[in-house]
Structure formats: C-alpha cells, structure tokens
Coordinates of C-alpha atoms and ligand atoms in Angstrom, one line a residue:
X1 CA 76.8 -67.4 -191.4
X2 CA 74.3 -65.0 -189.7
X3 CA 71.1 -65.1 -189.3
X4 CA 70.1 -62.5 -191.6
X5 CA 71.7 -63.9 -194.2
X6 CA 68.6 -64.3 -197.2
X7 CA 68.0 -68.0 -197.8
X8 CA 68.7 -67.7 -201.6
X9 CA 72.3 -67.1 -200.6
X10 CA 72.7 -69.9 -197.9
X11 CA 73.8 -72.6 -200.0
X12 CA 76.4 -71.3 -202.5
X13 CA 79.6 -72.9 -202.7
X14 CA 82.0 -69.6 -203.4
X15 CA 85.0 -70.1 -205.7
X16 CA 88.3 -70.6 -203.8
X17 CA 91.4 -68.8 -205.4
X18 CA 94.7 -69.6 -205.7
X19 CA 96.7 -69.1 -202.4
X20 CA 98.0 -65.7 -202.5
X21 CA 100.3 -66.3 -199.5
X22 CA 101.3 -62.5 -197.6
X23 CA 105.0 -63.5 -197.9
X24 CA 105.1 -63.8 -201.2
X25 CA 108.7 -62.7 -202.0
X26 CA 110.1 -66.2 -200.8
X27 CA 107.8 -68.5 -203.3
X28 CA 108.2 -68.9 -206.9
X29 CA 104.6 -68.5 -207.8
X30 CA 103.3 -70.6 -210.4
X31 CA 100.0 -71.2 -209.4
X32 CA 97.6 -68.5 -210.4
X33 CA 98.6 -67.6 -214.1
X34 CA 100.4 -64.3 -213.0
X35 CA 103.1 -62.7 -215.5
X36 CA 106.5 -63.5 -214.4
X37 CA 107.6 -60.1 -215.9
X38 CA 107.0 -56.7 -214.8
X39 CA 104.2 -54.4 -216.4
X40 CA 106.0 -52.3 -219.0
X41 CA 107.9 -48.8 -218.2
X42 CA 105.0 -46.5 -219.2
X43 CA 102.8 -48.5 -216.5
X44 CA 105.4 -48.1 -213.7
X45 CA 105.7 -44.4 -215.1
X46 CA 102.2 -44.0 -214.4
X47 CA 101.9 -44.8 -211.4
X48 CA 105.4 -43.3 -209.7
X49 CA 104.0 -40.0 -210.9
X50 CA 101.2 -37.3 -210.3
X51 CA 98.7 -39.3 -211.1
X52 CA 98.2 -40.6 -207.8
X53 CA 97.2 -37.3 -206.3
X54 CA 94.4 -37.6 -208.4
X55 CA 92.9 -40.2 -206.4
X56 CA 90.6 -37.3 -204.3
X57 CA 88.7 -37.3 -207.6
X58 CA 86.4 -39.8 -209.1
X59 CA 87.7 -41.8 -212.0
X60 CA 85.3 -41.5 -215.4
X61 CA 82.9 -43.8 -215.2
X62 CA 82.9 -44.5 -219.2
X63 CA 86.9 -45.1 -219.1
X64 CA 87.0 -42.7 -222.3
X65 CA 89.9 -42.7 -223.1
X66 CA 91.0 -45.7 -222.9
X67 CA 88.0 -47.6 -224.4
X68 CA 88.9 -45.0 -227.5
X69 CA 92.2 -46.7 -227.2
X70 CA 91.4 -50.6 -226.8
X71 CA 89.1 -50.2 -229.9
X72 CA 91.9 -48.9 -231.6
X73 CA 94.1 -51.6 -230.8
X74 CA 91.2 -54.2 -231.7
X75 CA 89.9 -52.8 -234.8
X76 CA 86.7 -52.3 -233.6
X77 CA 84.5 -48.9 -232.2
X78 CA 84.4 -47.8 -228.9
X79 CA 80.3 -48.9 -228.5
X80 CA 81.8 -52.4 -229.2
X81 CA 83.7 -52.3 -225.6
X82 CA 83.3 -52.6 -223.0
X83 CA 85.5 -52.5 -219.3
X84 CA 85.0 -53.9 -216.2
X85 CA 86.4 -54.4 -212.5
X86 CA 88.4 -57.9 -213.9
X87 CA 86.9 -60.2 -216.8
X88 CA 85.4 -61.9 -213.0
X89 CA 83.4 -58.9 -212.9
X90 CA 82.2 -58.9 -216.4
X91 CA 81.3 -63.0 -215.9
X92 CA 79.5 -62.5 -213.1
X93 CA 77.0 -59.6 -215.6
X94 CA 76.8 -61.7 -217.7
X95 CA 75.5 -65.0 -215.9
X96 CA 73.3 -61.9 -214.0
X97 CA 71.7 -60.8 -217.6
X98 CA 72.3 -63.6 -220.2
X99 CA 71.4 -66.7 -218.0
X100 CA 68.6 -67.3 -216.6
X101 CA 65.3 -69.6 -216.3
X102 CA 64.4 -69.1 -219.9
X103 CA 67.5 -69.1 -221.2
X104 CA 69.8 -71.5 -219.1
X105 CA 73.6 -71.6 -219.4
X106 CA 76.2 -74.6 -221.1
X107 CA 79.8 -74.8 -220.3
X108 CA 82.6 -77.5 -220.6
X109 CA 82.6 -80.0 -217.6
X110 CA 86.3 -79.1 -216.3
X111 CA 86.7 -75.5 -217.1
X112 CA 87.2 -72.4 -214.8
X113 CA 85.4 -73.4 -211.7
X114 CA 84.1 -69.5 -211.2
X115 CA 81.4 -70.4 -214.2
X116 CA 79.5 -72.9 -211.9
X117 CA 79.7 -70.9 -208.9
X118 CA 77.8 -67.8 -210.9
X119 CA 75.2 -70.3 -212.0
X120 CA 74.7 -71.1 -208.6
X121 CA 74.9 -67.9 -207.5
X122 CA 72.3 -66.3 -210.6
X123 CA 70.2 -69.4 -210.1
X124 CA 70.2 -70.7 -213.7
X125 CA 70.1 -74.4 -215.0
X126 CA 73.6 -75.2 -215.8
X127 CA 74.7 -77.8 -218.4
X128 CA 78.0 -79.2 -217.9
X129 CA 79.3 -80.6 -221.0
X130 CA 82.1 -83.7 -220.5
X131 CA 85.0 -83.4 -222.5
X132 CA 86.9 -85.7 -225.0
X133 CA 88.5 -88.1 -223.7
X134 CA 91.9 -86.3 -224.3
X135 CA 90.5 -83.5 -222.5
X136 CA 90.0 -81.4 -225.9
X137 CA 86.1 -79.6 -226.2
X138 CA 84.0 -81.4 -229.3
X139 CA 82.7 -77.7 -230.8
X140 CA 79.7 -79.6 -232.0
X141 CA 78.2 -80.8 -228.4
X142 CA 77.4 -76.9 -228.8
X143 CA 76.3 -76.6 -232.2
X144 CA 72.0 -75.3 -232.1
X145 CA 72.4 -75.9 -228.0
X146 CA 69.6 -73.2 -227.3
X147 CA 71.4 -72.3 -224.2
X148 CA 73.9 -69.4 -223.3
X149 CA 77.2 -71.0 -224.1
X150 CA 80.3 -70.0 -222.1
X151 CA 83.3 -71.1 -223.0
X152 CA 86.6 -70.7 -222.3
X153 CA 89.7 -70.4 -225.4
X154 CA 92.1 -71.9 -224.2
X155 CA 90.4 -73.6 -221.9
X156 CA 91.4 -73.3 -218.3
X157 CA 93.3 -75.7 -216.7
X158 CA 93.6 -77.6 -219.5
X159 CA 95.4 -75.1 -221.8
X160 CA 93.4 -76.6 -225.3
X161 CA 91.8 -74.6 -227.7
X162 CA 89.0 -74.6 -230.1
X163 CA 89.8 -73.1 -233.8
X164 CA 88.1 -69.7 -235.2
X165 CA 85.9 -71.8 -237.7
X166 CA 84.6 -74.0 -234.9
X167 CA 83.8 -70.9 -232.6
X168 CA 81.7 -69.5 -235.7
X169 CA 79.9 -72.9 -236.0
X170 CA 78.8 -72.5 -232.3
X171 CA 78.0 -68.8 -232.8
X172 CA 75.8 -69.4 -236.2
X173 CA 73.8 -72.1 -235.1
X174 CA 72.9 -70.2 -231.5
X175 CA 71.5 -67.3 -233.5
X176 CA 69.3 -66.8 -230.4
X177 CA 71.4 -67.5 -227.4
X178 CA 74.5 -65.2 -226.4
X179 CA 77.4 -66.8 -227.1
X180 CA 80.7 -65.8 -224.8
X181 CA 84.6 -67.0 -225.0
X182 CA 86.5 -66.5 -222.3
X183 CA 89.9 -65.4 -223.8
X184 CA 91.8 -65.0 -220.8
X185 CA 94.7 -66.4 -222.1
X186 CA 94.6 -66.2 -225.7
X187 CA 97.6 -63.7 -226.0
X188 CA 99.6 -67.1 -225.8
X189 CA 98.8 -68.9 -228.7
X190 CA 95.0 -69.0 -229.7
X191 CA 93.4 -67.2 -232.4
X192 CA 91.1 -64.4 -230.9
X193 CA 87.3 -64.5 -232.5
X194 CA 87.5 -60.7 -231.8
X195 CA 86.7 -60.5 -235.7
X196 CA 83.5 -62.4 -235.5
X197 CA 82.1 -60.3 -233.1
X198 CA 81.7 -58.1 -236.5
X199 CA 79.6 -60.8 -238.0
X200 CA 77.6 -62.4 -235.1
X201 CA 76.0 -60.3 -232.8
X202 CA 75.4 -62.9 -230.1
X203 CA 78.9 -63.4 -230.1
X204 CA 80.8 -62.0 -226.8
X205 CA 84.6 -61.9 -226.2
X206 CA 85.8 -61.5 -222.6
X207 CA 89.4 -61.2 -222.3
X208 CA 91.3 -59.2 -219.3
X209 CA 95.0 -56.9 -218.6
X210 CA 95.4 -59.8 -215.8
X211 CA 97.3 -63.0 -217.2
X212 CA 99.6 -61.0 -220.5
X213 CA 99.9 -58.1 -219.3
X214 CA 101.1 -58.4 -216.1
X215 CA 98.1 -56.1 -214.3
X216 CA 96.4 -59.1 -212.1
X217 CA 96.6 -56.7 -209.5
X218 CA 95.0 -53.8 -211.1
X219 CA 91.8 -55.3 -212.0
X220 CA 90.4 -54.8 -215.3
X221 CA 89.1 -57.0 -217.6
X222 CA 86.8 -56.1 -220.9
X223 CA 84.9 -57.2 -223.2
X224 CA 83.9 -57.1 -227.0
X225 CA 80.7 -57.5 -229.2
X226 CA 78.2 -55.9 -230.7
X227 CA 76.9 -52.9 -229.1
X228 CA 73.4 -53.9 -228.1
X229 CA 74.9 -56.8 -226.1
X230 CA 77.8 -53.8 -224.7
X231 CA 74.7 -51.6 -223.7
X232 CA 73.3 -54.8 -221.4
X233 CA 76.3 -54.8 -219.4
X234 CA 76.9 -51.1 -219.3
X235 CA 73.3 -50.5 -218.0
X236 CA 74.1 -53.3 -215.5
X237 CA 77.5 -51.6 -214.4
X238 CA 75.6 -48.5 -213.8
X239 CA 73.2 -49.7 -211.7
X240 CA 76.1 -51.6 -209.4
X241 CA 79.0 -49.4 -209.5
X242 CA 79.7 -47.5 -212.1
X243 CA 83.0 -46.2 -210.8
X244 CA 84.5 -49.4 -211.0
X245 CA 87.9 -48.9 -212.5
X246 CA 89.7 -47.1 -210.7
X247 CA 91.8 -44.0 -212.2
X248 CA 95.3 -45.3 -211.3
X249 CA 94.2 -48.4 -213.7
X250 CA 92.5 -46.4 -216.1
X251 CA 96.1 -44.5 -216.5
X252 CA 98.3 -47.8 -216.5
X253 CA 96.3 -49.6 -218.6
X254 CA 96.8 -46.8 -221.4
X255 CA 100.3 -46.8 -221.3
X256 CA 100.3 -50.9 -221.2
X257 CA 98.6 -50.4 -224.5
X258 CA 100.8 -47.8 -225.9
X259 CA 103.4 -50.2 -225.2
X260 CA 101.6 -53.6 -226.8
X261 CA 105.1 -54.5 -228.3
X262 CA 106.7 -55.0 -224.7
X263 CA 103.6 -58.1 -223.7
X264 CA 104.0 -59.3 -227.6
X265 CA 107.7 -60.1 -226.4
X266 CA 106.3 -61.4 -223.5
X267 CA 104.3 -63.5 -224.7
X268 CA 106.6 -65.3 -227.4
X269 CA 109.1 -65.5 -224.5
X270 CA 106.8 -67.3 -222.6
X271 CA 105.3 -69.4 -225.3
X272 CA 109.3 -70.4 -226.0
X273 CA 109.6 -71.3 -221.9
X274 CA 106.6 -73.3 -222.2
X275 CA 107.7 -75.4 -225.4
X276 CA 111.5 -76.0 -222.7
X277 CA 109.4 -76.9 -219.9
X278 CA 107.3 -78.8 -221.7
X279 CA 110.3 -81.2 -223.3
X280 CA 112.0 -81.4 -219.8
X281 CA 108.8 -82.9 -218.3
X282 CA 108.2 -85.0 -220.7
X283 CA 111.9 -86.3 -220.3
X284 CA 111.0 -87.1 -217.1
X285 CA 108.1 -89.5 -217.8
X286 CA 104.9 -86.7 -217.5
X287 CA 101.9 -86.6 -219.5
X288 CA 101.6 -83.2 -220.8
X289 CA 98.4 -81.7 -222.5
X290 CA 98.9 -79.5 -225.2
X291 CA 98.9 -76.4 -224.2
X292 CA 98.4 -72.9 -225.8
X293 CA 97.8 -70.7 -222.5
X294 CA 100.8 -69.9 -219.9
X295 CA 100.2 -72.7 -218.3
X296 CA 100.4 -76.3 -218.4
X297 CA 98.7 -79.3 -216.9
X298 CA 100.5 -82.2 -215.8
X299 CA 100.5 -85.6 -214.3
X300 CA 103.1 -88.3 -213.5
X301 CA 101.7 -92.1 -212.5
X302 CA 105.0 -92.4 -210.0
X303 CA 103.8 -89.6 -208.3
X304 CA 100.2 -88.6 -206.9
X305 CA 99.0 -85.0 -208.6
X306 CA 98.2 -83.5 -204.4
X307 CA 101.1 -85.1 -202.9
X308 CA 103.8 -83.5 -205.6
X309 CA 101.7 -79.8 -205.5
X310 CA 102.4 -80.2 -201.3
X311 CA 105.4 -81.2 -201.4
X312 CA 106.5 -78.3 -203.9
X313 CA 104.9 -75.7 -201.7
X314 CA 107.2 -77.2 -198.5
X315 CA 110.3 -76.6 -200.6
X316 CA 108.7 -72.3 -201.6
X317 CA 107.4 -73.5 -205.0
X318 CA 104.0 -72.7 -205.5
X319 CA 101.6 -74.8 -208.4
X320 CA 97.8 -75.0 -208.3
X321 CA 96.2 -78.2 -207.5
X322 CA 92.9 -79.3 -207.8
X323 CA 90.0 -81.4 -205.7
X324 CA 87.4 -82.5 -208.3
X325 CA 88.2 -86.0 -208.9
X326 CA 88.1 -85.9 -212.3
X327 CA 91.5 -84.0 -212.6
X328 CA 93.0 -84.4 -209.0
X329 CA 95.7 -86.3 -210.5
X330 CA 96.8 -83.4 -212.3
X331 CA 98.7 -80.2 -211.2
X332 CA 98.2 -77.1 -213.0
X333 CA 102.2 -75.3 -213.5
X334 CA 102.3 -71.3 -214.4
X335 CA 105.0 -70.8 -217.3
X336 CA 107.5 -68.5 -215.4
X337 CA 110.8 -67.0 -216.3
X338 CA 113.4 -69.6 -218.0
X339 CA 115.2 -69.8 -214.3
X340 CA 112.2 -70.0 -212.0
X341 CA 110.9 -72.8 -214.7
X342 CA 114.9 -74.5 -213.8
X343 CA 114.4 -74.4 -210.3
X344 CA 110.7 -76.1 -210.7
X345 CA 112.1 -78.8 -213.0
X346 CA 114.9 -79.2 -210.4
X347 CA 112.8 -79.7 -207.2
X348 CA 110.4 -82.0 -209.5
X349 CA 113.6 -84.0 -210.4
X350 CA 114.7 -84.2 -206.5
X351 CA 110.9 -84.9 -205.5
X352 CA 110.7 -88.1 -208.1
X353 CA 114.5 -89.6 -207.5
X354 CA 112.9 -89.4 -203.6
X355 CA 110.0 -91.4 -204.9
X356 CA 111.6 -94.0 -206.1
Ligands
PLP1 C1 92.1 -65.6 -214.7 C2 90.9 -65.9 -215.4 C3 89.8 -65.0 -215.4 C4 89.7 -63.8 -214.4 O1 90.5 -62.8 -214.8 P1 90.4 -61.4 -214.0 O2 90.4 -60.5 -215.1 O3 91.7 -61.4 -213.2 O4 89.2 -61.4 -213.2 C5 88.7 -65.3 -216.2 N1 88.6 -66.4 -216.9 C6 89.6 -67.3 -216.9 C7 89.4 -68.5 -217.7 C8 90.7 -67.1 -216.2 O5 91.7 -68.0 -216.1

C-alpha cells in the first residue's frame, strides 16, 4: 500500500479469483465455471476477419446493435437492457447506486464472495442471510426485507435454485427496494425471471456471455428490467467509461446470438455430463448438492475438501476450493467435457484408494 492511498480504501478485502494459471494448456480446468466448448463458428468468424482492423476506432458506446439483438432474443425492448464490461461490472453499479446507507443491501450467507467485497467496497450495511440447513435459500427470510436484495439463481457455489413464484414473492413484497438475481448460470437449468421484470419494476436480472456461452474472456455481461432502473446504470456507465465493451465483443457477441442453438446444445450436453458425474461421485461415497448450474459442490468425510482440491492440482486437474469455514470441506467441480469429467473421476478414484 502507498501512502496516498485514501483511508476509505485501506481496509478492503478484494475478491480473489480463481487461479488462472499462464500454462494453462496442461490443466483440465474446472475451477472457474469456464465453457469446456469453443464459442460458436460465427464468433471465431468474427474475430479471424476484418473486424479487427477496426480496432483504431471507438466501439459505440450504446452497443446498438446488439442491444437491438439481445431484446429480441429476450422478448423484451432495447430500453429494458442493458450491457456492461462482465455481469462484475454491472454488480459493482449496482452496489454503487442501489445500496447504500438508506437503503442497505441483503444477500445469502454463502453466495458469490464478490457481493460482500462491493458492500465493503460501496460502504453499505450488509445483511448476510444463513442458509437451510441443506444449503437451499428460504425465499421468505426475504419476503418485505426493506433492503436491496441480491441474489444469486442458481446460487453460486452451491448450484440450488429458487423457483419463479418465490422470486415474485421477494419482488412483490420489496415494492420499494431493488430487487436483483444474479442469473449467471441459469442457462443450465433454472427458470429465468426475465418475464417478471415486465411486471415488477424493482425487479433486476443480471446474467452474462461468460459461463454458457463460452466468452469469459470477452467480457460482457448485461442486464434486464425496467427502463428507469436501465437509465441508473446507463447514466452510471457514462460517467465511468462509457466505451466499455469493446468492438471485437460487440461483433462476437452478435454472432453468439445468431447462433443461440449452438450454447442450447451446449447446455443440455453439459446438463447430461453433470447428471454422469454426478452418479459416479456418488458411487464413490460423496455428498452431492443438487445442482442446476455447471457446476457442482462436493464433499467426501474420507477425504478433507483442501487436501483433495491440492492434491488434484499436483496431478494438472484444476477445482476451486474454498477458505470460509463454513464450506471448506467442500470443493466446487466445473462440469467439463464427458472425457475431461473421466479423467477427474479417475484421479479422484486413485486419490481415495490412496487414502485408505
Ligand atoms: C461468474 C459469475 C459472475 C461474473 O461473471 P462475469 O460476467 O464474467 O463478470 C457473476 N455472478 C456470479 C454468481 C458468477 O458466478
């Protein structure tokens, strides 16, 4: 730290990522929710043409075209969405305008650890809210909360969900509080409250191109609601950076929606991997919670959650692996192809027999 460093900032506790490690190519990478398939032919089109010549100019600020696109796809009208530089991005607005000392923020207990580092970092009261004790979220701890609600669907690193009619629950008794789900990863199995944004207009749905369709690396995340709560963030964007997605994403992530059918195949193949991994685990004495997201969360009582994640990464298998006590016996396992997900059940198998 320097010494010029304001004092408001001394004290936050940034968000570690997952380990992104620089020689990638010799890991199977399960640890940070990644794809494990390729973005579709139009994106790699995109970006092995012209386009990148383009870069001397400055991208459009409003991405245009595609946020005449994404509406299309959603149903909804282009002053309903809005894009940002990763759904991170669009969080980190959001704790900015929505949160605050008058109107303090709620989120589940275990959830994704960025939400408590932008408390911190906005300097709003957070409430932490426990979780069942089968790690599920009880939709009526939220129910006429009076605070801006984040929450995740499916939850992160659990994988469980909350049902449409229990998301409108939270959103009609909060008529005065924003009301956000973080639908990162609800392309694999959740219902999307996309249509209740038509209805509530405290309701906000963040979801990004990052975790289905295989753009992590592009950065771009966006969100949905009514278009007074779009404006908010838009006038926040342009008074930060309002060239924030860049044109070679702009491009890509029109063609990833001109080919939605490729990450709808994706997706189911990924949901099928998950249902085989799943099964095999179990068959070797897991505890699996239910999962709807591309990733599940595991523990084994023969073997301790930071000792397995360890001695996974030794043998070039990456999985994620958390401190907080209240999980640290669990690992959290990206759903990857059928034979990466073979090798992983393979090395667990070795890594238990060794245990014994
Ligand atoms: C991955 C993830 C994000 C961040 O996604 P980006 O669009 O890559 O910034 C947000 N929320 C949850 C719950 C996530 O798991």
């Amino acid at each position: 730290m320097s010494r010029f460093l304001i004092d408001r900032y001394q004290d936050i506790e940034e968000y570690t990522p997952g380990e992104q490690p620089q020689n990638m190519d010799q890991f199977i990478k399960l640890n940070t929710n990644e794809s494990p398939y390729p973005p579709s032919p139009g994106v790699l089109a995109v970006l092995n043409s012209g386009e990148a010549a383009k870069l001397r100019l400055y991208c459009d600020p409003d991405c245009g075209v595609l946020t005449k696109k994404l509406a299309e796809l959603y149903g909804v009208k282009p002053e309903n969405v809005f894009f940002s530089n990763g759904s991170d991005d669009i969080l980190n607005f959001i704790f900015m305008i929505f949160c605050g000392e008058e109107t303090p923020v709620a989120f589940p207990a275990i959830s994704y650890g960025f939400y408590k580092v932008y408390a911190q970092l906005h300097r709003t009261d957070a409430l932490k809210i426990p979780l069942k004790e089968d790690f599920s979220i009880d939709y009526k701890d939220y129910c006429g909360l009076g605070r801006t609600i984040i929450i995740a669907n499916p939850n992160a690193p659990t994988g469980q969900t909350l049902g449409l009619a229990e998301i409108e629950e939270i959103a009609r008794t909060n008529p005065d509080n924003v009301v956000v789900i973080d639908e990162a990863y609800v392309d694999f199995g959740a219902e999307s409250a996309v249509p209740l944004t038509k209805k509530y207009d405290n309701l906000l749905v963040v979801q990004t191109f990052s975790k289905s369709r295989s753009m992590a690396g592009a950065r771009l995340g966006f969100a949905i609601g009514h278009k007074d709560l779009i404006a908010d963030l838009t006038k926040i964007k342009y008074s930060t950076n309002p060239y924030n997605i860049n044109r070679l994403t702009q491009t890509a992530a029109c063609a990833a929606i001109d080919e939605d059918a490729y990450y709808k195949e994706n997706g189911r193949k990924i949901r099928e991997t998950r249902e085989y991994t799943v099964k095999k685990l179990e068959e070797m004495g897991f505890e699996i919670i239910p999962s709807k997201a591309n990733f599940i969360f595991i523990k084994n009582d023969q073997i301790d959650g930071e000792k397995l994640y360890t001695v996974l990464k030794e043998r070039k298998i990456l999985i994620r692996h958390f401190t907080d006590p209240a999980i640290a016996q669990y690992n959290r396992v990206t759903i990857g192809t059928p034979e990466q997900m073979d090798a992983f059940l393979n090395e667990v198998k070795n890594i238990l027999r060794e245990e014994e």
